[in-house]
Every structure is written in C-alpha cells, then in structure tokens.
Tab-separated table of C-alpha atoms and ligand atoms in Angstrom:
chain	number	residue	atom	x	y	z
A	113	MET	CA	0.000	0.000	0.000
A	114	ARG	CA	1.448	3.364	-1.081
A	115	ILE	CA	0.101	6.590	0.422
A	116	VAL	CA	1.204	10.125	-0.300
A	117	ALA	CA	1.453	12.579	2.623
A	118	ALA	CA	1.636	16.355	2.500
A	119	GLU	CA	0.807	19.450	4.488
A	120	LEU	CA	-0.138	22.802	2.983
A	121	SER	CA	-1.738	25.145	5.435
A	122	HIS	CA	-2.454	28.761	6.178
A	123	GLU	CA	-4.914	30.712	8.293
A	124	THR	CA	-5.681	33.893	6.385
A	125	ASN	CA	-6.759	37.215	7.905
A	126	ARG	CA	-8.249	39.249	5.098
A	127	PHE	CA	-7.903	42.460	7.127
A	128	SER	CA	-4.120	42.144	7.313
A	129	VAL	CA	-2.163	44.394	4.963
A	130	VAL	CA	0.691	41.861	4.860
A	131	PRO	CA	0.295	39.572	1.825
A	132	THR	CA	1.285	35.931	2.265
A	133	ASP	CA	3.724	35.313	-0.548
A	134	LEU	CA	6.097	32.478	-1.271
A	135	THR	CA	8.754	34.085	0.916
A	136	ALA	CA	6.378	33.909	3.891
A	137	PHE	CA	5.995	30.155	3.361
A	138	GLU	CA	9.738	29.717	2.838
A	139	ARG	CA	10.436	31.557	6.096
A	140	SER	CA	8.523	28.937	8.076
A	141	GLY	CA	10.523	26.246	6.303
A	142	ILE	CA	9.403	24.137	3.342
A	143	HIS	CA	10.168	20.481	3.953
A	144	ARG	CA	10.329	18.062	1.067
A	145	GLY	CA	10.849	14.315	0.742
A	146	ASP	CA	13.145	12.729	3.291
A	147	ASP	CA	13.820	16.110	4.909
A	148	MET	CA	10.122	16.283	5.739
A	149	ILE	CA	10.424	13.056	7.712
A	150	ALA	CA	13.646	14.095	9.427
A	151	ALA	CA	12.315	17.508	10.408
A	152	LEU	CA	8.854	16.466	11.581
A	153	ARG	CA	9.120	12.820	12.733
A	154	GLU	CA	9.241	13.688	16.429
A	155	THR	CA	6.893	16.659	16.470
A	156	ALA	CA	3.321	17.193	17.628
A	157	THR	CA	2.118	17.823	14.062
A	158	PRO	CA	-0.030	16.058	11.450
A	159	ILE	CA	2.941	14.777	9.454
A	160	ALA	CA	4.224	12.911	12.518
A	161	GLY	CA	0.773	11.332	12.921
A	162	PHE	CA	0.767	10.205	9.281
A	163	LEU	CA	4.179	8.623	9.893
A	164	ASP	CA	2.804	6.897	13.002
A	165	ALA	CA	0.060	5.435	10.815
A	166	ALA	CA	2.586	4.235	8.231
A	167	GLU	CA	4.470	2.359	10.939
A	168	LYS	CA	1.326	0.970	12.525
A	169	HIS	CA	-0.181	-0.306	9.284
A	170	ASP	CA	3.064	-0.949	7.466
A	171	PHE	CA	2.226	1.102	4.386
A	172	GLU	CA	4.739	3.000	2.290
A	173	LEU	CA	4.436	6.720	3.033
A	174	ILE	CA	5.576	8.943	0.203
A	175	PRO	CA	6.575	12.307	1.717
A	176	LEU	CA	5.994	15.144	-0.734
A	177	LEU	CA	5.783	18.539	0.874
A	178	ALA	CA	5.111	20.122	4.258
A	179	VAL	CA	4.678	23.861	4.345
A	180	TRP	CA	2.808	26.528	6.271
A	181	ALA	CA	3.167	30.215	6.961
A	182	THR	CA	2.380	32.379	9.957
A	183	PRO	CA	-1.191	33.673	9.674
A	184	SER	CA	-1.254	36.898	7.695
A	185	GLY	CA	-3.045	38.486	4.764
A	186	MET	CA	-4.311	37.024	1.526
A	187	VAL	CA	-2.195	34.195	0.066
A	188	THR	CA	-0.885	35.383	-3.270
A	189	GLN	CA	-1.947	33.570	-6.407
A	190	GLU	CA	1.699	32.932	-7.199
A	191	ALA	CA	2.385	31.338	-3.812
A	192	LEU	CA	-0.606	28.986	-3.869
A	193	GLU	CA	-0.155	28.004	-7.513
A	194	THR	CA	3.563	27.346	-7.033
A	195	LEU	CA	3.006	25.122	-3.999
A	196	LEU	CA	-0.063	23.378	-5.394
A	197	THR	CA	1.658	22.708	-8.717
A	198	GLU	CA	4.561	21.151	-6.841
A	199	LEU	CA	2.142	19.026	-4.845
A	200	LEU	CA	0.206	17.873	-7.925
A	201	ARG	CA	3.397	17.090	-9.804
A	202	GLY	CA	4.695	15.153	-6.809
A	203	ILE	CA	1.517	13.076	-6.714
A	204	ALA	CA	1.808	12.396	-10.462
A	205	ASP	CA	5.494	11.490	-10.179
A	206	ALA	CA	4.757	9.089	-7.325
A	207	GLY	CA	3.090	6.806	-9.874
A	208	SER	CA	0.383	4.463	-8.711
A	209	VAL	CA	-0.762	5.482	-5.232
A	210	ASP	CA	-3.530	4.060	-3.053
A	211	GLY	CA	-4.399	7.168	-1.055
A	212	ILE	CA	-3.543	10.730	-0.116
A	213	LEU	CA	-3.177	12.101	3.404
A	214	LEU	CA	-3.219	15.863	3.750
A	215	GLY	CA	-2.714	18.332	6.557
A	216	LEU	CA	-4.831	21.371	5.746
A	217	HIS	CA	-5.912	24.290	7.902
A	218	GLY	CA	-9.320	25.030	6.439
A	219	ALA	CA	-9.190	28.839	6.686
A	220	MET	CA	-6.883	29.666	3.793
A	221	VAL	CA	-7.935	32.469	1.471
A	222	ALA	CA	-6.043	33.089	-1.758
A	223	GLU	CA	-6.226	36.053	-4.106
A	224	HIS	CA	-7.915	33.927	-6.754
A	225	HIS	CA	-9.850	31.437	-4.573
A	226	SER	CA	-11.640	32.502	-1.398
A	227	ASP	CA	-12.111	28.831	-0.423
A	228	ALA	CA	-8.485	27.920	-1.030
A	229	ASP	CA	-8.681	24.617	0.863
A	230	GLY	CA	-11.654	23.589	-1.268
A	231	TYR	CA	-9.668	24.536	-4.346
A	232	ILE	CA	-6.670	22.448	-3.210
A	233	LEU	CA	-8.875	19.415	-2.587
A	234	ARG	CA	-10.732	19.837	-5.889
A	235	SER	CA	-7.473	20.151	-7.809
A	236	ILE	CA	-6.143	16.938	-6.306
A	237	ARG	CA	-9.450	15.154	-6.826
A	238	GLU	CA	-9.572	16.189	-10.482
A	239	GLN	CA	-6.087	14.815	-10.991
A	240	VAL	CA	-6.402	11.483	-9.171
A	241	GLY	CA	-10.083	10.778	-9.797
A	242	THR	CA	-12.580	9.269	-7.385
A	243	GLY	CA	-10.735	5.972	-7.066
A	244	VAL	CA	-8.003	7.342	-4.812
A	245	PRO	CA	-9.190	8.246	-1.300
A	246	ILE	CA	-8.232	11.633	0.113
A	247	VAL	CA	-8.305	12.090	3.889
A	248	ALA	CA	-7.342	15.439	5.396
A	249	THR	CA	-6.898	16.857	8.863
A	250	LEU	CA	-8.236	20.336	9.633
A	251	ASP	CA	-7.556	22.962	12.245
A	252	LEU	CA	-10.198	23.611	14.898
A	253	HIS	CA	-10.463	27.119	13.408
A	254	ALA	CA	-11.343	25.917	9.914
A	255	ASN	CA	-14.137	27.614	7.972
A	256	ILE	CA	-15.407	24.399	6.436
A	257	SER	CA	-17.093	24.533	3.021
A	258	GLN	CA	-19.311	21.993	1.290
A	259	GLU	CA	-16.712	21.848	-1.486
A	260	MET	CA	-14.072	20.680	0.995
A	261	VAL	CA	-16.431	17.969	2.236
A	262	ASP	CA	-17.352	16.923	-1.307
A	263	ASP	CA	-13.795	16.611	-2.595
A	264	ALA	CA	-12.359	14.702	0.361
A	265	ASN	CA	-13.435	11.226	1.410
A	266	LEU	CA	-13.022	12.177	5.035
A	267	LEU	CA	-12.128	15.337	6.958
A	268	ILE	CA	-10.894	15.042	10.545
A	269	GLY	CA	-10.562	18.205	12.625
A	270	PHE	CA	-8.473	18.731	15.734
A	271	ASP	CA	-10.504	18.258	18.928
A	272	THR	CA	-8.403	20.561	21.085
A	273	TYR	CA	-7.625	24.250	21.473
A	274	PRO	CA	-4.729	24.744	22.174
A	275	HIS	CA	-4.227	22.222	19.367
A	276	VAL	CA	-2.294	19.562	21.234
A	277	ASP	CA	-3.858	16.565	19.449
A	278	GLN	CA	-2.643	17.201	15.885
A	279	ARG	CA	-0.555	14.051	15.794
A	280	GLU	CA	-3.349	11.916	17.260
A	281	ARG	CA	-5.940	13.178	14.770
A	282	ALA	CA	-3.516	12.548	11.915
A	283	LEU	CA	-2.992	8.984	13.111
A	284	GLU	CA	-6.781	8.649	13.119
A	285	ALA	CA	-6.766	9.883	9.508
A	286	GLY	CA	-4.134	7.278	8.682
A	287	ASP	CA	-6.162	4.519	10.358
A	288	ALA	CA	-9.225	5.545	8.375
A	289	ILE	CA	-7.571	5.780	4.974
A	290	VAL	CA	-6.247	2.248	5.305
A	291	GLN	CA	-9.766	0.992	5.999
A	292	ILE	CA	-11.178	3.038	3.113
A	293	ILE	CA	-8.572	1.610	0.749
A	294	LYS	CA	-9.497	-1.909	1.892
A	295	SER	CA	-13.190	-1.041	1.314
A	296	GLU	CA	-13.919	-1.641	4.979
A	297	LEU	CA	-15.340	1.870	5.409
A	298	GLU	CA	-17.580	3.984	3.249
A	299	PRO	CA	-17.564	7.508	4.687
A	300	THR	CA	-20.817	9.466	4.340
A	301	PRO	CA	-20.314	12.958	5.752
A	302	ALA	CA	-22.890	15.596	6.657
A	303	LEU	CA	-21.825	19.200	7.125
A	304	VAL	CA	-24.057	21.522	9.122
A	305	LYS	CA	-23.205	25.178	9.647
A	306	PRO	CA	-25.336	27.020	12.175
A	307	PRO	CA	-25.354	30.775	11.419
A	308	MET	CA	-22.821	31.639	14.094
A	309	MET	CA	-19.338	33.083	13.924
A	310	PRO	CA	-17.820	33.138	17.401
A	311	THR	CA	-14.388	34.607	18.072
A	312	SER	CA	-11.957	32.286	19.780
A	313	GLN	CA	-11.050	33.934	23.082
A	314	ASN	CA	-13.556	31.635	24.828
A	315	MET	CA	-13.034	28.664	22.514
A	316	ALA	CA	-10.473	26.741	24.566
A	317	THR	CA	-11.671	23.148	24.765
A	318	ALA	CA	-10.840	22.776	28.467
A	319	VAL	CA	-13.553	25.259	29.417
A	320	GLU	CA	-17.163	25.993	28.510
A	321	PRO	CA	-18.798	26.111	26.071
A	322	MET	CA	-16.409	24.054	23.940
A	323	ARG	CA	-15.775	21.482	26.667
A	324	SER	CA	-19.392	20.286	26.532
A	325	ILE	CA	-19.573	20.536	22.757
A	326	ILE	CA	-16.443	18.437	22.231
A	327	GLU	CA	-17.481	15.970	24.949
A	328	ARG	CA	-20.765	15.486	23.128
A	329	ALA	CA	-18.918	15.044	19.828
A	330	ILE	CA	-16.716	12.358	21.330
A	331	ARG	CA	-19.756	10.555	22.793
A	332	ILE	CA	-21.343	10.538	19.324
A	333	GLU	CA	-18.102	9.095	17.931
A	334	ASP	CA	-18.449	6.144	20.295
A	335	ALA	CA	-21.276	4.724	18.149
A	336	PRO	CA	-19.916	1.981	15.861
A	337	GLU	CA	-21.604	3.450	12.775
A	338	VAL	CA	-19.905	6.835	13.289
A	339	ILE	CA	-16.435	7.299	11.791
A	340	ASN	CA	-15.701	10.835	12.948
A	341	VAL	CA	-17.251	13.955	14.422
A	342	THR	CA	-15.503	17.226	13.689
A	343	VAL	CA	-16.335	20.501	15.384
A	344	ALA	CA	-14.709	23.632	13.992
A	345	GLY	CA	-15.154	26.981	15.686
A	346	GLY	CA	-14.226	28.902	12.545
A	347	PHE	CA	-12.037	31.898	11.830
A	348	PRO	CA	-14.007	35.145	11.368
A	349	PRO	CA	-11.258	37.420	9.972
A	350	ALA	CA	-10.920	35.217	6.888
A	351	ASP	CA	-14.060	37.108	5.787
A	352	VAL	CA	-15.330	34.436	3.410
A	353	GLU	CA	-18.803	33.096	2.845
A	354	GLU	CA	-17.998	29.886	4.763
A	355	CYS	CA	-16.804	31.749	7.878
A	356	GLY	CA	-18.057	30.392	11.133
A	357	PHE	CA	-18.925	27.342	13.144
A	358	SER	CA	-19.156	23.927	11.461
A	359	VAL	CA	-20.049	20.406	12.443
A	360	ILE	CA	-19.263	17.392	10.296
A	361	VAL	CA	-20.523	13.980	11.274
A	362	THR	CA	-19.198	11.199	9.075
A	363	THR	CA	-20.898	7.827	9.309
A	364	ASP	CA	-20.134	4.522	7.666
A	365	ASN	CA	-22.548	4.461	4.737
A	366	ASP	CA	-25.480	6.044	6.559
A	367	PRO	CA	-26.093	9.592	5.287
A	368	GLY	CA	-29.394	9.947	7.110
A	369	LEU	CA	-27.829	9.199	10.466
A	370	ALA	CA	-24.926	11.537	9.691
A	371	ALA	CA	-27.331	14.399	8.956
A	372	THR	CA	-29.434	13.791	12.060
A	373	LEU	CA	-26.422	13.654	14.357
A	374	ALA	CA	-24.788	16.698	12.751
A	375	TRP	CA	-27.952	18.786	13.062
A	376	ASP	CA	-28.334	17.735	16.669
A	377	LEU	CA	-24.783	18.687	17.601
A	378	ALA	CA	-24.935	21.957	15.647
A	379	ASN	CA	-28.133	22.824	17.479
A	380	PHE	CA	-26.478	22.044	20.814
A	381	ALA	CA	-23.636	24.469	19.946
A	382	TRP	CA	-26.107	27.081	18.668
A	383	LYS	CA	-27.919	27.091	22.018
A	384	LYS	CA	-24.649	27.703	23.827
A	385	ARG	CA	-23.516	30.518	21.513
A	386	ASP	CA	-23.754	33.289	24.111
A	387	GLU	CA	-21.087	31.519	26.162
A	388	PHE	CA	-18.560	32.356	23.430
A	389	LEU	CA	-18.942	36.070	24.231
A	390	GLY	CA	-16.875	37.990	26.760
A	391	GLY	CA	-13.767	36.725	28.454
A	392	VAL	CA	-11.802	39.927	27.848
A	393	SER	CA	-10.837	42.237	30.727
A	394	SER	CA	-10.684	46.014	30.594
A	395	TRP	CA	-7.351	47.784	30.978
A	396	ASP	CA	-8.579	49.036	34.363
A	397	GLU	CA	-9.151	45.455	35.460
A	398	ALA	CA	-5.657	44.604	34.242
A	399	ALA	CA	-4.241	47.496	36.267
A	400	ALA	CA	-6.030	46.189	39.356
A	401	ALA	CA	-4.688	42.701	38.673
A	402	LEU	CA	-1.139	44.087	38.521
A	403	ARG	CA	-1.569	45.604	41.966
A	404	ALA	CA	-2.962	42.329	43.322
A	405	ILE	CA	-0.128	40.020	42.241
A	406	GLU	CA	1.002	37.728	45.035
A	407	SER	CA	3.464	35.112	43.836
A	408	GLY	CA	3.203	35.818	40.110
A	409	PRO	CA	3.411	35.616	37.282
A	410	LEU	CA	0.361	37.425	36.021
A	411	VAL	CA	0.035	36.462	32.358
A	412	LEU	CA	-1.422	39.381	30.434
A	413	VAL	CA	-2.404	38.594	26.849
A	414	ASP	CA	-3.211	41.202	24.201
A	415	ILE	CA	-5.630	39.534	21.790
A	416	GLY	CA	-5.833	42.569	19.466
A	417	ASP	CA	-2.486	41.929	17.773
A	418	ASN	CA	-2.163	38.152	17.783
A	419	PRO	CA	0.230	37.050	15.008
A	420	TRP	CA	-1.440	33.635	14.766
A	421	THR	CA	-4.706	35.337	13.969
A	422	GLY	CA	-2.965	37.470	11.365
A	423	GLY	CA	-1.919	40.434	13.515
A	424	PRO	CA	1.256	42.221	12.374
A	425	GLY	CA	2.860	41.653	15.779
A	426	ASP	CA	4.148	45.207	16.002
A	427	SER	CA	1.689	46.712	18.473
A	428	ALA	CA	3.497	48.329	21.419
A	429	GLU	CA	0.343	48.715	23.511
A	430	LEU	CA	1.231	46.113	26.159
A	431	LEU	CA	4.564	47.837	26.765
A	432	ARG	CA	2.880	51.236	26.879
A	433	PHE	CA	0.474	49.902	29.503
A	434	LEU	CA	3.137	48.226	31.653
A	435	LEU	CA	5.291	51.368	31.598
A	436	GLU	CA	2.317	53.492	32.624
A	437	GLN	CA	1.666	51.072	35.469
A	438	GLN	CA	5.358	51.106	36.436
A	439	ALA	CA	5.437	47.315	36.318
A	440	SER	CA	8.700	45.623	37.175
A	441	SER	CA	9.993	42.077	36.853
A	442	ALA	CA	8.143	41.867	33.567
A	443	ALA	CA	8.858	40.508	30.098
A	444	ILE	CA	6.941	40.863	26.853
A	445	ALA	CA	6.872	38.562	23.829
A	446	LEU	CA	6.952	40.171	21.386
A	447	ILE	CA	7.133	43.268	19.204
A	448	LYS	CA	8.026	42.758	15.568
A	449	ASP	CA	10.303	45.593	14.500
A	450	PRO	CA	13.187	44.736	12.143
A	451	GLU	CA	14.436	48.342	12.128
A	452	SER	CA	14.800	48.434	15.897
A	453	VAL	CA	16.431	44.987	15.909
A	454	LYS	CA	19.027	46.240	13.431
A	455	ARG	CA	19.765	49.341	15.504
A	456	CYS	CA	20.167	47.271	18.666
A	457	ILE	CA	22.510	44.811	16.980
A	458	GLU	CA	24.611	47.693	15.650
A	459	ALA	CA	24.699	49.265	19.113
A	460	GLY	CA	25.752	45.954	20.700
A	461	PRO	CA	25.045	44.232	24.018
A	462	GLY	CA	24.826	46.587	26.972
A	463	ALA	CA	24.500	49.703	24.833
A	464	THR	CA	21.827	52.272	25.572
A	465	VAL	CA	19.425	52.790	22.677
A	466	GLU	CA	16.634	55.227	21.875
A	467	LEU	CA	13.965	53.447	19.872
A	468	SER	CA	10.702	54.234	18.202
A	469	LEU	CA	9.251	50.808	18.899
A	470	GLY	CA	6.549	49.089	16.830
A	471	GLY	CA	3.530	50.735	15.210
A	472	LYS	CA	5.029	50.714	11.727
A	473	ILE	CA	3.164	48.141	9.634
A	474	ASP	CA	-0.305	49.661	9.525
A	475	ARG	CA	-2.368	52.300	11.313
A	476	LEU	CA	-4.589	49.749	13.054
A	477	HIS	CA	-2.387	48.566	15.929
A	478	GLY	CA	-1.478	51.736	17.832
A	479	ASP	CA	1.383	54.187	17.461
A	480	ALA	CA	5.081	53.620	17.784
A	481	LEU	CA	6.357	54.012	21.329
A	482	GLU	CA	9.417	56.195	22.005
A	483	VAL	CA	11.567	54.370	24.563
A	484	SER	CA	15.045	54.430	25.979
A	485	GLY	CA	16.564	51.166	27.153
A	486	TYR	CA	19.605	48.956	26.949
A	487	VAL	CA	20.344	45.961	24.782
A	488	GLN	CA	20.160	42.978	27.108
A	489	THR	CA	20.437	40.054	24.684
A	490	ILE	CA	21.040	39.473	20.984
A	491	SER	CA	20.096	36.179	19.301
A	492	ASP	CA	19.374	34.571	15.954
A	493	GLY	CA	15.805	34.033	17.183
A	494	ARG	CA	15.875	30.271	16.641
A	495	TYR	CA	14.690	27.744	19.191
A	496	VAL	CA	12.742	24.511	19.467
A	497	ASN	CA	9.391	24.337	21.247
A	498	ALA	CA	9.330	22.280	24.445
A	499	GLY	CA	5.586	21.702	24.055
A	500	PRO	CA	3.070	20.375	24.758
A	501	MET	CA	1.756	22.202	21.697
A	502	HIS	CA	4.073	21.928	18.682
A	503	ALA	CA	6.588	20.047	20.793
A	504	GLY	CA	9.794	19.572	18.841
A	505	VAL	CA	8.926	22.148	16.199
A	506	GLY	CA	11.637	24.695	15.409
A	507	VAL	CA	10.764	28.397	15.499
A	508	ASN	CA	12.537	31.149	13.560
A	509	LEU	CA	11.916	34.677	14.827
A	510	GLY	CA	14.761	36.024	12.722
A	511	PRO	CA	17.448	38.143	14.371
A	512	SER	CA	16.051	39.196	17.732
A	513	VAL	CA	16.998	41.301	20.728
A	514	VAL	CA	15.803	41.784	24.270
A	515	VAL	CA	15.642	45.467	25.123
A	516	ASN	CA	15.378	46.319	28.791
A	517	VAL	CA	13.133	49.347	29.228
A	518	GLN	CA	12.896	50.430	32.856
A	519	GLY	CA	13.073	46.842	34.034
A	520	ILE	CA	10.638	45.506	31.438
A	521	GLN	CA	12.363	43.015	29.153
A	522	VAL	CA	10.940	43.373	25.660
A	523	LEU	CA	11.614	40.764	22.989
A	524	VAL	CA	11.919	42.584	19.672
A	525	THR	CA	12.043	40.417	16.558
A	526	GLU	CA	12.407	40.499	12.815
A	527	HIS	CA	9.397	38.212	12.225
A	528	ALA	CA	5.949	38.063	13.792
A	529	GLU	CA	5.160	34.945	15.801
A	530	THR	CA	2.720	34.028	18.527
A	531	PRO	CA	4.445	33.089	21.772
A	532	ILE	CA	3.091	29.666	22.739
A	533	ASP	CA	6.098	28.130	24.429
A	534	LEU	CA	8.225	28.912	27.483
A	535	ASN	CA	11.331	28.511	25.342
A	536	ILE	CA	10.654	31.820	23.613
A	537	PHE	CA	11.805	33.407	26.889
A	538	ARG	CA	14.362	30.796	27.964
A	539	ARG	CA	16.097	31.067	24.595
A	540	HIS	CA	16.709	34.706	25.468
A	541	GLY	CA	17.952	34.149	29.009
A	542	ILE	CA	14.664	35.001	30.690
A	543	GLU	CA	13.155	32.525	33.157
A	544	PRO	CA	9.386	32.993	32.830
A	545	THR	CA	8.539	31.311	36.141
A	546	ALA	CA	10.621	33.908	37.989
A	547	LEU	CA	8.718	36.900	36.570
A	548	GLN	CA	5.928	38.883	38.168
A	549	VAL	CA	4.349	39.794	34.825
A	550	ILE	CA	4.431	38.022	31.467
A	551	GLY	CA	3.038	40.011	28.533
A	552	LEU	CA	2.011	37.941	25.510
A	553	LYS	CA	0.226	38.377	22.218
A	554	GLY	CA	-2.178	35.538	21.642
A	555	LYS	CA	-5.645	34.203	22.112
A	556	GLY	CA	-5.668	30.614	23.342
A	557	HIS	CA	-2.598	28.597	22.317
A	558	PHE	CA	-0.428	30.198	24.997
A	559	ARG	CA	-2.510	28.381	27.606
A	560	ALA	CA	-0.882	24.993	27.028
A	561	SER	CA	2.472	26.248	28.313
A	562	PHE	CA	1.770	29.410	30.263
A	563	GLU	CA	-1.391	28.580	32.211
A	564	PRO	CA	0.370	25.942	34.348
A	565	ILE	CA	2.973	28.476	35.537
A	566	ALA	CA	0.594	31.435	35.893
A	567	GLU	CA	-0.845	32.807	39.106
A	568	ARG	CA	-3.514	34.354	36.951
A	569	VAL	CA	-4.286	34.834	33.257
A	570	LEU	CA	-6.042	37.911	31.870
A	571	LEU	CA	-6.953	38.671	28.278
A	572	VAL	CA	-7.002	42.327	27.244
A	573	GLU	CA	-7.705	43.832	23.858
A	574	GLY	CA	-5.448	46.511	22.439
A	575	PRO	CA	-6.088	48.073	19.045
A	576	GLY	CA	-6.016	45.619	16.149
A	577	ILE	CA	-7.649	43.199	13.772
A	578	THR	CA	-7.478	39.944	15.748
A	579	GLY	CA	-9.563	40.462	18.870
A	580	ALA	CA	-13.091	39.819	20.052
A	581	GLU	CA	-14.504	43.148	18.860
A	582	LEU	CA	-15.896	42.122	15.475
A	583	SER	CA	-17.372	45.624	15.041
A	584	ARG	CA	-13.808	46.788	14.329
A	585	LEU	CA	-13.757	44.739	11.122
A	586	SER	CA	-15.736	45.688	8.029
A	587	PHE	CA	-16.889	42.277	6.822
A	588	GLU	CA	-17.805	42.079	3.161
A	589	HIS	CA	-18.031	38.405	2.291
A	590	VAL	CA	-19.431	36.438	5.242
A	591	ARG	CA	-22.937	35.094	4.737
A	592	ARG	CA	-25.647	37.060	6.526
A	593	PRO	CA	-27.449	36.909	8.794
A	594	ILE	CA	-24.833	35.498	11.111
A	595	TRP	CA	-24.542	35.742	14.878
A	596	PRO	CA	-23.140	37.830	16.603
A	597	LEU	CA	-23.103	40.393	13.782
A	598	ASP	CA	-26.831	39.768	13.436
A	599	LEU	CA	-28.331	38.984	16.794
A	600	ASP	CA	-31.636	38.042	15.167
A	601	ALA	CA	-30.091	35.201	13.122
A	602	GLU	CA	-32.148	32.019	13.346
A	603	PHE	CA	-31.246	28.368	13.048
A	604	GLU	CA	-33.734	25.687	12.262
A	605	ARG	CA	-33.453	22.288	10.688
A	606	PRO	CA	-35.392	22.004	7.429
A	607	ASP	CA	-38.412	19.711	7.579
A	608	ASP	CA	-36.799	17.035	5.453
A	609	PRO	CA	-33.120	16.857	6.341
A	610	LEU	CA	-32.474	14.329	3.584
A	611	ASP	CA	-33.766	16.733	1.000
A	612	GLY	CA	-30.580	18.367	-0.118
A	613	ASP	CA	-28.700	18.558	3.151
A	614	SER	CA	-26.930	15.268	3.197
A	615	ALA	CA	-26.144	14.928	-0.478
B	846	ZN	ZN1	-6.315	27.038	15.132
C-alpha cells in the first residue's frame, strides 16, 4: 500500500495588509521528501501522525511537501499556484498510489480562490479521480465549506484548542484511509453550519462552552456506525462566505444518520452561543490585577495583535500599559520591528538605545512608542518548542533582541510569531517562572504552556484586527445573517433533512 502525505496550510486574515507570498511560506521552512520526515518525525504535528500510521499499518508513506506560513493576509496567487503545482506534480510522479493524506488548515484564502482549501482538494481530486481516497486533517479554526467535504473522502478536525492533538488526529486519519482503501469503510459525511461566527477567546476546549460541545462530539463518535465527528469553531477574519462554526458527522454508509447527528450537535452548539462572548478584561481590570499580584506571574495577553490570527505583531500597547503602570519584573513577547532589531545589533550588548518601537506596519495597531533602554540580549531568534503544543517544532523569529526598558524586558524580533512556548523566553535568558508579569500576544494557544505556571491569566484587547470586537472589522463576504453580527439570526433544521442537506 502506497500513500502520499503532504501538508499545505495557512490561516488567512483578510484584514491584514501583509500579503502571504512564497517568501512567507519559505520563512517557516518548506520540507520536502526525506527532509520532511527528518524535520517532523518527532513533532506534535499532522505529518508525525501520518508517519505513526505508516508504521502501525506498514504502508509506504511517500513524503511530498510540508509547508505553512504564519497567519497573515491574503495568500498570493503565485504562492498557492507554485506550492499546489509542486504538490500535484509530486503526486503524479509518485506513480500508482492508493491514497492521499493531507494536513490542511481550512481557513486559507487566496487572491484567486476565497475557499483555497476547497480549491486544493478539488485540484487533487480532479487529478487522481474518485478511485483514490483523500483524507485530510483540519484545524479547529477551519471555515469548512461543502466543497471541501465533497472533494475529500473524510475530513478530521483537531478536537483541542490549544491544538495539542494534531498528531493523534492525523494517526486517526491514517487509520481511516487504510480501511477506506481496503473497502472496509464507506464515509458518508454531513456538514451543518449554524449561522454563528464566534471569536476564539472563549473557545479553549478545556472550558465551557467548547468542553461540553467536544465531549458530546466524542460521545457521538463512540457509536460503531460513526467514523468521525468534527467541530470547527471557525475563523471570522478570513471574511469568506464559509466563515463560522461547522459540524461534520461522518458515518459509515449512513447519510441519514450523519445528517441527524450533525444537526443535533450543531443545534447544541447554537444554544450555547452566548457563552462564546466575553472573556476579555478592561485595561482598568488589568491594572487592578497588577496591583494584586502575590506570587506571580500574572500572564497578560493582548488579543488585538495576535500574530497567529494574522496580527502584524508590532503593536506596542502592552509595553505602553506596563510602563504606565510602572510594572517591574516583567517581560513581553513580542514586538516585531526589524528596524529596531538592526539598531540594537549595531549598538551591541549593553549599549543604551533610543527606539521608536513598533507601530510601523499599519495604522490599526497603535502608534510607535518612544523608549530608551539597553540591549540585554542578541540572538538569531531560533529555538525549538518544548511543548506540549508543537513540541519539537523549530521556530525562527529572525534576528532578535531583548531590550530592557525600565526593568521591562521586551523581545523585539524580525518576524511576527505568537508566543506559545516557554522557550521563547528561555532562549533569550529570561526565566518565565521567575517573573511577576508576562506580557504575551495571543488568544488561546499560549494556555498549554503558560497557564500551568501562571498565578492568573487575563486577556485584554489593544487596538487591532485579531480580537473579540468584530465591530472593528468591516466584513464584506461572510454570509448574513450570522450571529453575533446579526443577533436576530435564526437556526432551524429544514423539515426534510435528507432533502438536499446530506447529499
Ligand atoms: Zn487554530
């Protein structure tokens, strides 16, 4: 049995002014062939799960391509076509194959295809025909389209946020494709999309409302006739028609059951929609929390400029706030500012520098902050995540410096990245557990590493395009009505669910 494996993923924020070109993908590292196995074998990623499946079932895995880019603006036509052409050629060159395993995100938007993941799946399907099964993993923030469902035999989404189960879900995909190839399974999926588009600050799967929704999904999966239940919270700033919450139930040759179960679970999520609101503290509440620190650290997370939601990463608002509050024993990850990095490297370790920090990429993430500090550390910005999320995965921040501004240690980098791992500080000589205050940019992934060491976690929302305030974004393409943009949106199952909904 010969099965091709590849990953091609991006989460696209249409409100970002930073286009996602080929260079952006290259920066994250494009792995091909044997290098893909060497680089990703021992990581908490889909490719590692596909390799686990190859070992378990003793099939030949043909590694083609693994590539992603940090969430940012629209994927350029050139970038997607270049990577997709390479993928299609690789599949053709592999000769006779029995199946295709893919790691997709599900919220990629390209200049020429708003449903880029659907386009990728359709392109592969058109090339290989219906005789070769395609099974893909999806991110929990996928905006799932009917086209994606139609062109894959089976889609399996991550069940966790932070996404710590990528490898396990990919192994599940590998288990399933083997059974599909042997004709032991006949997947019949039903996609149901309630008209809701929650933001993700309250989407962590360890807490409500997602805890109950995922628990219910897993209970449904226990039935022998159910192959998989996928719940995707969606990614609003992709601003595409398919934006929002999705449920896929895939049964073994029972479309009616799949539709009934999917509608039931979607309805369960719909009724809990209000629990996705809130969860963000005011700056006054953050100031009070600073004064109330006992052992520390207080983890303060700005969700307005989260690079993994497509924020530019160059907002200086957290630093502005901590300086105003005269915080000490604090560190911030991070502010993207290549100009300031260059000046600090030229000045050298220990030198005093005057910087106009951040606020350069657009006018949506606050102004630059004039600061005086000293260069504490200089690095190449490379480290490996300790995990649990993305354990073993290398990170490249580009040349980076820590600038010490009145006792606040600020990581300033060439590239934007969301801090999800303690090693982002340890790499730069900062021990996060010893701090009183940790300032991060993020939404939910930081929790896997930082929640266990935190005295308290608070989300705040500075200016930007990645937070919970959807009124800041001028949506043009999402289907309407949709909650919470339209509070009067309604959700009701059609009288005959088999009439068009489970086709
Ligand atoms: Zn995600």
